[in-house]
PDB file of C-alpha atoms in Angstrom:
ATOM      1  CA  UNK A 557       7.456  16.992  -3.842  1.00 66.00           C
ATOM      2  CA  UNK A 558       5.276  14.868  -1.594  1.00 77.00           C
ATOM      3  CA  UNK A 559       3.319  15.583   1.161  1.00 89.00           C
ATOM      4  CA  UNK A 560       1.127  13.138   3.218  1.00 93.00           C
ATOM      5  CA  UNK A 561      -0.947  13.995   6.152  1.00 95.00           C
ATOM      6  CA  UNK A 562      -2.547  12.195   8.984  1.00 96.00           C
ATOM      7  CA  UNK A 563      -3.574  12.062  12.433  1.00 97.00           C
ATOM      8  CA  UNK A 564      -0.830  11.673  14.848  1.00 95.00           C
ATOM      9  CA  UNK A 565      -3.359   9.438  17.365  1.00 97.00           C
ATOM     10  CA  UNK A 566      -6.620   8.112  17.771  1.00 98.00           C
ATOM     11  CA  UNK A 567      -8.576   6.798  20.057  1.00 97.00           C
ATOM     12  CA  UNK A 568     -11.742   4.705  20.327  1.00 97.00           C
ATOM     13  CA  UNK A 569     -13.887   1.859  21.660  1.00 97.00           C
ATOM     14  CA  UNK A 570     -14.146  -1.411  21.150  1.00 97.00           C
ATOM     15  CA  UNK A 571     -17.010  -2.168  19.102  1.00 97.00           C
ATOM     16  CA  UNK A 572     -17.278   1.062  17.518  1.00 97.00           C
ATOM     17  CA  UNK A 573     -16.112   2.534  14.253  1.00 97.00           C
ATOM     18  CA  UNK A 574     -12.827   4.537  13.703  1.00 98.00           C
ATOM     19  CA  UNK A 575     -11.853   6.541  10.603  1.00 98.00           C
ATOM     20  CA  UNK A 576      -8.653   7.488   9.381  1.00 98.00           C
ATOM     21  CA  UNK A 577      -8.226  10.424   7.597  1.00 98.00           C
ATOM     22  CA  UNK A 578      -5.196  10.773   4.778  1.00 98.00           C
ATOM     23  CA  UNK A 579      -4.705  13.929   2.753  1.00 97.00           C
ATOM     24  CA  UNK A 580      -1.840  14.059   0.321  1.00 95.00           C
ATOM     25  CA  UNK A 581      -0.247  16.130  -2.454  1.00 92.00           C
ATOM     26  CA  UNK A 582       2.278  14.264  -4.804  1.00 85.00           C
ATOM     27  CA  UNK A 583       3.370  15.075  -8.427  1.00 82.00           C
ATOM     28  CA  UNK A 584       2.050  11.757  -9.815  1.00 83.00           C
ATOM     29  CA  UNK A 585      -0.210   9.419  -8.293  1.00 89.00           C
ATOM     30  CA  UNK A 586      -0.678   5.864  -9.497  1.00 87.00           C
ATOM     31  CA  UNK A 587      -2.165   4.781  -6.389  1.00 91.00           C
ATOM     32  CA  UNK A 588      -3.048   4.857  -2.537  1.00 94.00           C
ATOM     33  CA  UNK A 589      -1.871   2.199  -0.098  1.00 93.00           C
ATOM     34  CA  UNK A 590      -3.047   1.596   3.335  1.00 96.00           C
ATOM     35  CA  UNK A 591      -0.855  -0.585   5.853  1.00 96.00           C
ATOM     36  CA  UNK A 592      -1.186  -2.064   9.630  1.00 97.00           C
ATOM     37  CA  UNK A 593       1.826  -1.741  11.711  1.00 96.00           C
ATOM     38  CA  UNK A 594       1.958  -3.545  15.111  1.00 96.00           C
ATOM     39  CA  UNK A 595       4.305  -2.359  17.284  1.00 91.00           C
ATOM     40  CA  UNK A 596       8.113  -3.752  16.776  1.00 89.00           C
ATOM     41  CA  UNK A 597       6.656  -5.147  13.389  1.00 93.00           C
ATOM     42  CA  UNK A 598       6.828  -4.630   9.870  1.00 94.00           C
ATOM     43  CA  UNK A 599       3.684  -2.990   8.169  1.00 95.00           C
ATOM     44  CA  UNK A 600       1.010  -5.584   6.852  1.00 94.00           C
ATOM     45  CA  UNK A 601      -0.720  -4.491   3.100  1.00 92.00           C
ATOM     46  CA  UNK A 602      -4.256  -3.710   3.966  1.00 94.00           C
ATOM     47  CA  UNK A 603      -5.055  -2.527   0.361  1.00 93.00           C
ATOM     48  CA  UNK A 604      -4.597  -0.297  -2.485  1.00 91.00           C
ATOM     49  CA  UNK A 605      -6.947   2.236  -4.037  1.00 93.00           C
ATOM     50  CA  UNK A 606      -6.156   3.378  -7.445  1.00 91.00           C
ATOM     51  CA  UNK A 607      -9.614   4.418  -8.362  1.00 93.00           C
ATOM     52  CA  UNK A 608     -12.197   7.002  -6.555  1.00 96.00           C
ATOM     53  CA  UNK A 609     -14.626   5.058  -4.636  1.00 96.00           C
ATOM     54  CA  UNK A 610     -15.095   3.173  -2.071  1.00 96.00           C
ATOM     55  CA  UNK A 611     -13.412  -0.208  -0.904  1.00 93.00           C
ATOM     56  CA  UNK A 612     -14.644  -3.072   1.266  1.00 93.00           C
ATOM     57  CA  UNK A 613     -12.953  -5.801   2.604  1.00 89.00           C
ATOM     58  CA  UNK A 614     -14.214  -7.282   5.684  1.00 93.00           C
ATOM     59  CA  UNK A 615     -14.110  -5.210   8.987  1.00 96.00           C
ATOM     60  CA  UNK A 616     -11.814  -2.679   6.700  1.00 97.00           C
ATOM     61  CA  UNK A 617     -13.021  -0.119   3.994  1.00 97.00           C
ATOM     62  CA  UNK A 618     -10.699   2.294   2.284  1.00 97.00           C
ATOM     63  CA  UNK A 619     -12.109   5.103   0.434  1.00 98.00           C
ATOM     64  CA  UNK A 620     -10.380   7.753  -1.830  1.00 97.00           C
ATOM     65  CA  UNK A 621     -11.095  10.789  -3.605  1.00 97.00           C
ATOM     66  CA  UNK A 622      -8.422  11.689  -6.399  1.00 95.00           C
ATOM     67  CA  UNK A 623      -9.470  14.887  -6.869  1.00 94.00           C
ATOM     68  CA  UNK A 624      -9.566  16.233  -3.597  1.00 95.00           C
ATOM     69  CA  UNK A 625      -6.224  14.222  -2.446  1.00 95.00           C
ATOM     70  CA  UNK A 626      -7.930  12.719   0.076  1.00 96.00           C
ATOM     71  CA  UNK A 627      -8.496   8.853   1.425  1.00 98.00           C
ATOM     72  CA  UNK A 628      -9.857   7.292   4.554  1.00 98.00           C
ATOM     73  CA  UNK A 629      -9.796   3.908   6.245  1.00 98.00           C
ATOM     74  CA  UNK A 630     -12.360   2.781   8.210  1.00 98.00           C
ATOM     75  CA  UNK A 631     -12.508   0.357  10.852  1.00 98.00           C
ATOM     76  CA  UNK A 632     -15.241  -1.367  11.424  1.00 97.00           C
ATOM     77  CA  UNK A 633     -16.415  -3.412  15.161  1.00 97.00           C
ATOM     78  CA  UNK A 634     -12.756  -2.603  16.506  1.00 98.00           C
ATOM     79  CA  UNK A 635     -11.373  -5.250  18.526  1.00 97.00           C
ATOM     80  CA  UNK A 636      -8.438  -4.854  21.202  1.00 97.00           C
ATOM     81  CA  UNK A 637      -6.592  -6.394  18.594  1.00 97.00           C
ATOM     82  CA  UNK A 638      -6.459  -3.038  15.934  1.00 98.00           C
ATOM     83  CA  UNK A 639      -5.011  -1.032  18.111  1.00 98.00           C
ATOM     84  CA  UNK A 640      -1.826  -0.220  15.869  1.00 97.00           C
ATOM     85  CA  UNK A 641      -0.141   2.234  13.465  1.00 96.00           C
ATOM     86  CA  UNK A 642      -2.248   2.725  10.299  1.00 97.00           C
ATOM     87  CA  UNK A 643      -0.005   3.582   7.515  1.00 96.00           C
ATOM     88  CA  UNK A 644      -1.084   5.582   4.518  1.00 96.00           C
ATOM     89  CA  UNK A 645       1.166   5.825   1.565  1.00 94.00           C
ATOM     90  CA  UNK A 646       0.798   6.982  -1.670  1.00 93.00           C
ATOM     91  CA  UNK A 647       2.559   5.725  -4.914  1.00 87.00           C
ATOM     92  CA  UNK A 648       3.635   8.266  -7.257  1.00 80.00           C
ATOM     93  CA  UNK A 649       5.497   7.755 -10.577  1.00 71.00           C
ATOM     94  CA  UNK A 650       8.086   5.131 -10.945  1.00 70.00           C
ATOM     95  CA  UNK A 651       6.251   2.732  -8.175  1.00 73.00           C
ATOM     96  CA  UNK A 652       7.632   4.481  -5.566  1.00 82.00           C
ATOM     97  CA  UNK A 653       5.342   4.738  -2.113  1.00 86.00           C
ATOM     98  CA  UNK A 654       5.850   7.593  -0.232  1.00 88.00           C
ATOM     99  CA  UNK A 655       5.022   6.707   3.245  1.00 92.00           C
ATOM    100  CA  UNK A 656       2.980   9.361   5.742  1.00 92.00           C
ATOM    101  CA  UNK A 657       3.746   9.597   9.618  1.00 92.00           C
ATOM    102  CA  UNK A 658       1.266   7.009  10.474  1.00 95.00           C
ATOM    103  CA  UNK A 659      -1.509   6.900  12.973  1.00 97.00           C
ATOM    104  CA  UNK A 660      -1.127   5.380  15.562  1.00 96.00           C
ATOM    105  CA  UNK A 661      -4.612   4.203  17.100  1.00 98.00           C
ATOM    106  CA  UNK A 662      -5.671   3.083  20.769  1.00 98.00           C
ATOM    107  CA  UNK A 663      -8.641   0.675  20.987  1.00 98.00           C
ATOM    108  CA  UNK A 664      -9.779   0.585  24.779  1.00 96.00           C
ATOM    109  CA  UNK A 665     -12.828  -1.644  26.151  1.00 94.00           C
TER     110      UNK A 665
ATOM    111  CA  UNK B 856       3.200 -18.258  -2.958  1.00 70.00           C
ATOM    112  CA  UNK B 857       5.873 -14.979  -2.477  1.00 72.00           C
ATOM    113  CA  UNK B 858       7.905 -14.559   0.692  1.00 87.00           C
ATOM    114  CA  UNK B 859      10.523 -12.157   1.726  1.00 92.00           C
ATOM    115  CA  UNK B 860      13.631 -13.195   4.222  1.00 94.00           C
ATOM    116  CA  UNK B 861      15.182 -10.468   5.971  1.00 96.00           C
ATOM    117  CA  UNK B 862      18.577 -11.208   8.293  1.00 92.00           C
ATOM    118  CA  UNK B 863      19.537 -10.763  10.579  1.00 94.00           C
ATOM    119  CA  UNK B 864      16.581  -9.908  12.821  1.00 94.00           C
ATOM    120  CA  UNK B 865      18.577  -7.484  15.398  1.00 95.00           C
ATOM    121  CA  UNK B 866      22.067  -6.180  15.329  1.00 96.00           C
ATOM    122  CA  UNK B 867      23.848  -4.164  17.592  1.00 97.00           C
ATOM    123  CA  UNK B 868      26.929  -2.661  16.486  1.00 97.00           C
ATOM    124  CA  UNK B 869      29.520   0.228  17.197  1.00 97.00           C
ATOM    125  CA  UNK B 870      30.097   3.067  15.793  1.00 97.00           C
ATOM    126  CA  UNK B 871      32.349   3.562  12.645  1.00 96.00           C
ATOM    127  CA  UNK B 872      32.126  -0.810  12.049  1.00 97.00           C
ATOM    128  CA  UNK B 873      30.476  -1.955   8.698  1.00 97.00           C
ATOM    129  CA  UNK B 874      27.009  -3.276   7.711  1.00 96.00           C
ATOM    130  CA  UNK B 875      25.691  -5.700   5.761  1.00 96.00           C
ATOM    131  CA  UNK B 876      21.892  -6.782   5.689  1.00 97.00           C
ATOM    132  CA  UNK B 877      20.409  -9.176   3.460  1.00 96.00           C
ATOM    133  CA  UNK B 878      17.215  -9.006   2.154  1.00 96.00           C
ATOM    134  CA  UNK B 879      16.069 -12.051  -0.422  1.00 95.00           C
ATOM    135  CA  UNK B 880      12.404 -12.385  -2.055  1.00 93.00           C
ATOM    136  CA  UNK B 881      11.088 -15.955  -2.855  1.00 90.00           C
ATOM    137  CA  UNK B 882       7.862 -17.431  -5.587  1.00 86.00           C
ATOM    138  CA  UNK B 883       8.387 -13.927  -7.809  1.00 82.00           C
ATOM    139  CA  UNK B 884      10.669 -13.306 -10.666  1.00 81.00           C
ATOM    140  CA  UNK B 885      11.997  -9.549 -11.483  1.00 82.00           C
ATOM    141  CA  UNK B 886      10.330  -7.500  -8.854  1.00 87.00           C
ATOM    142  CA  UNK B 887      10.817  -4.155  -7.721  1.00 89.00           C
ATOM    143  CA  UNK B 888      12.670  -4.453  -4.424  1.00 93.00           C
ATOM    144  CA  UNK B 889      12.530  -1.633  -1.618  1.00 94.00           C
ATOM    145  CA  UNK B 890      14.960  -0.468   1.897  1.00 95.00           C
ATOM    146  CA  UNK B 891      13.248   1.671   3.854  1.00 95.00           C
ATOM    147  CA  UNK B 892      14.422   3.183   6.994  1.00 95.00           C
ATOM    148  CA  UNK B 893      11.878   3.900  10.059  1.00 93.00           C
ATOM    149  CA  UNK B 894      13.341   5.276  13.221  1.00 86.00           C
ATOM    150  CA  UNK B 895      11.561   5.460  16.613  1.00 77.00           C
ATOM    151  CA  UNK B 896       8.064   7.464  16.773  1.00 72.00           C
ATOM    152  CA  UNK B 897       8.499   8.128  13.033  1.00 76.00           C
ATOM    153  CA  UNK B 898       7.907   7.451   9.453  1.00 84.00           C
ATOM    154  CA  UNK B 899       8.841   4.725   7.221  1.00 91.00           C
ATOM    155  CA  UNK B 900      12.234   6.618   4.988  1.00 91.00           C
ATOM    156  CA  UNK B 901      12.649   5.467   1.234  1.00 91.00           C
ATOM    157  CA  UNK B 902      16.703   4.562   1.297  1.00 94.00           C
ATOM    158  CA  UNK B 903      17.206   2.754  -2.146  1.00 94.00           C
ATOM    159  CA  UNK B 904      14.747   0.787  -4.556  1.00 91.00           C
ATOM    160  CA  UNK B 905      15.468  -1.558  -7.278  1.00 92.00           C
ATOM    161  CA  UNK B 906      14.102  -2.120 -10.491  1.00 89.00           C
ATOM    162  CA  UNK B 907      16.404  -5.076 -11.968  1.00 89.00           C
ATOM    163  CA  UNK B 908      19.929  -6.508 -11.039  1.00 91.00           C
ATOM    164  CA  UNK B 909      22.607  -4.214 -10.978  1.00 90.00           C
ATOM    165  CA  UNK B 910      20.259  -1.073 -11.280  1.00 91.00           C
ATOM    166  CA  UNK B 911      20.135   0.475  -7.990  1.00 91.00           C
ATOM    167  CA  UNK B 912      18.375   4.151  -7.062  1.00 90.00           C
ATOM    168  CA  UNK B 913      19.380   6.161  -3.968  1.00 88.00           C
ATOM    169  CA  UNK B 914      16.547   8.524  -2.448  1.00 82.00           C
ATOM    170  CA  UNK B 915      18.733   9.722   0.492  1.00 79.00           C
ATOM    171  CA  UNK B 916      22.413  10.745  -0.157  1.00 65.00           C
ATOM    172  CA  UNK B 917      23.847   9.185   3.391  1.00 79.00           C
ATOM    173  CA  UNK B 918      26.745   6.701   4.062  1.00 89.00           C
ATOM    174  CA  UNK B 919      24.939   3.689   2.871  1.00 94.00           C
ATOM    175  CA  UNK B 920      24.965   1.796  -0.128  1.00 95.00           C
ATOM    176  CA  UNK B 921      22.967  -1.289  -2.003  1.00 96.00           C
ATOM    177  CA  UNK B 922      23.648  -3.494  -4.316  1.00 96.00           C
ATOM    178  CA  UNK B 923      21.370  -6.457  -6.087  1.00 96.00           C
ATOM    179  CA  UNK B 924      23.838  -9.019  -7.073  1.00 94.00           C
ATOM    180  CA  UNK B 925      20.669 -11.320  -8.334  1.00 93.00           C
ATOM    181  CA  UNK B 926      17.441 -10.957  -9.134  1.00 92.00           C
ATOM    182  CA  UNK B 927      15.421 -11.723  -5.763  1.00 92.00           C
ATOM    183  CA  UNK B 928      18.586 -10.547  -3.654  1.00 95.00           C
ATOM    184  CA  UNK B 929      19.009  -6.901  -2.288  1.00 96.00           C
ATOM    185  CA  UNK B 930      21.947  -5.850   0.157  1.00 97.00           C
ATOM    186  CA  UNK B 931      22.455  -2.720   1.878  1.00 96.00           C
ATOM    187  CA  UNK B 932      25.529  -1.951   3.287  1.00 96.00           C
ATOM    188  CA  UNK B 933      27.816   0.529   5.022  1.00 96.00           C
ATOM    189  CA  UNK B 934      31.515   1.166   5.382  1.00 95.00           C
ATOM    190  CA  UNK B 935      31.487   3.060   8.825  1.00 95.00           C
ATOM    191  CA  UNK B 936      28.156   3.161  10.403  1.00 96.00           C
ATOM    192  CA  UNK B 937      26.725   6.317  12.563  1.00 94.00           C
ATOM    193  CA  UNK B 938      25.057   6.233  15.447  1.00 94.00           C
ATOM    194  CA  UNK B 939      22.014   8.126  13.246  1.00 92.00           C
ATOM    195  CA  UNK B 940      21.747   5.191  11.593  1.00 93.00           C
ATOM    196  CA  UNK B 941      20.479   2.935  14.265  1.00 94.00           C
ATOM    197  CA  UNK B 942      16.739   2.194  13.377  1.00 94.00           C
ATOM    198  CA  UNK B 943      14.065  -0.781  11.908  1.00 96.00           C
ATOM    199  CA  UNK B 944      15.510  -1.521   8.281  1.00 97.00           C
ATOM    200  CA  UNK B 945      12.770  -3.018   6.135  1.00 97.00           C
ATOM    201  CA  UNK B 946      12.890  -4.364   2.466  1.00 97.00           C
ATOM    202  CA  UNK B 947       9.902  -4.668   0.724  1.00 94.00           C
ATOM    203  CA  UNK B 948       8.987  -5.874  -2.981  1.00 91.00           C
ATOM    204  CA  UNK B 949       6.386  -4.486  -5.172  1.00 84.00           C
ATOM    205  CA  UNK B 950       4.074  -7.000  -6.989  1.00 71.00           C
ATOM    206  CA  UNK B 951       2.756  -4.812 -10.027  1.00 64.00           C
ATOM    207  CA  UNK B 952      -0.020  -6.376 -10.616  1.00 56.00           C
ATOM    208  CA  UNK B 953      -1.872  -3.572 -12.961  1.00 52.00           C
ATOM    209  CA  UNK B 954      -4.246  -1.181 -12.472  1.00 48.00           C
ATOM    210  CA  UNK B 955      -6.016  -2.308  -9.296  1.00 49.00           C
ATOM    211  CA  UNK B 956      -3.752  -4.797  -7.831  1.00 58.00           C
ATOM    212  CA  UNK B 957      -0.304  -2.904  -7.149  1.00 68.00           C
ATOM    213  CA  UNK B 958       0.885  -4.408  -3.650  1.00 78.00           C
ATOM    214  CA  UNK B 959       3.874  -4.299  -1.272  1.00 84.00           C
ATOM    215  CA  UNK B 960       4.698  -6.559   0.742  1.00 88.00           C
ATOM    216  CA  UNK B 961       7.158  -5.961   3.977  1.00 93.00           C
ATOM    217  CA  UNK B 962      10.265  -7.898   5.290  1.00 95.00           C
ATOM    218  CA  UNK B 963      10.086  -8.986   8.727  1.00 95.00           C
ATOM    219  CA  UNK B 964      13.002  -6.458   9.246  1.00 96.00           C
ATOM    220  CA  UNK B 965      15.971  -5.769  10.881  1.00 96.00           C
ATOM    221  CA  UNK B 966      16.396  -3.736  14.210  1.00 95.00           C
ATOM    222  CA  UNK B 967      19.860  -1.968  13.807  1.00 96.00           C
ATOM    223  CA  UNK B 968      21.360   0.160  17.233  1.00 96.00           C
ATOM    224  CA  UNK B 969      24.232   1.613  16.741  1.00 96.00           C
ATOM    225  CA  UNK B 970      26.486   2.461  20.319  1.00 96.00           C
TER     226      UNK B 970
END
């Protein structure tokens, strides 16, 4: 079976840096996804870890540890703008993500 | 470049009446196509996913059903909907793009409430 974890909520600053943590047991992995949900929206990809390490892009690093089932995005100089759901969801065999509960996080000034 | 075309955007229908939502993917050719189900304050649900016309996998035994009459065209439909199946319906489509560069890409969805 599959089993994803995260925080239910978050909050932080503007200007600061967030992370959220994922931790996940699956039979298969192929891969880790993180997405951005706005509220009333669909989720936006952020990206997709397959190997340990970590990931930059921009304001947003993902990070992921295969051997301890464990990934974490991080958020750098949050704006008002990030506050959100943060999606993590992991892709077993067959290409199928398996979607956690999300986090959803509240940036405040 | 890919797009995906989800309609319609709401819906509001009664109890026990059919469904029909349309999901089409454009600028790919044989993708892996995706309905997921999220309902208020939770999770996004696998329904069905698709890996080729005609060849259709359910995740969820429930009272709906999908088809993929084409290749970049997935339907999900119901014969007499419940109200637990009011929600945000989403299709997706999976670019597998090898070992770094997997990616799914989201639907604008639809917002279903059932009365």
């Amino acid at each position: 079976g599959q089993n994803i974890d995260q925080p239910t909520e978050m909050t932080a600053t503007e200007g600061a840096i967030v992370q959220i943590n994922c931790t996940y047991q699956t039979s298969g992995f192929n891969g880790l996804f993180w997405y951005q949900q706005h509220a009333g929206e669909a989720p936006t990809f952020l990206s997709y870890n397959v190997l340990d390490g970590l990931e930059e892009k921009g304001r947003f690093s993902s990070f992921l540890s295969r051997s301890k089932g464990y990934s974490y995005l991080l958020l750098k100089e949050l704006q008002m703008k990030d506050s959100a759901s943060y999606l993590c969801a992991v892709e077993g065999g067959s290409y199928i993500p398996t979607f956690g509960r999300g986090t959803s996080l509240i940036v405040h000034p | 470049s890919q797009t995906i075309h989800q309609w319609p955007a709401t819906l509001v229908q009664p109890v026990g009446s059919p469904l029909s939502l349309e999901c089409t993917v454009e600028g790919t050719s044989n993708p892996n196509l995706y309905w997921y189900r999220q309902a208020a304050g939770r999770g996004l649900q696998l329904l069905f996913y698709s890996v080729g016309i005609g060849q259709i996998s359910s995740e969820v035994p429930q009272n709906l059903s999908a088809s993929r009459p084409q290749d970049r065209q997935f339907i999900l439909s119901s014969k007499k909907l419940l109200l637990s199946d009011s929600g945000f319906y989403l299709c997706a489509w999976m670019s597998l793009g090898g070992a770094r560069t997997d990616t799914q890409y989201f639907g604008p969805g639809t917002r279903l409430t059932v009365l």
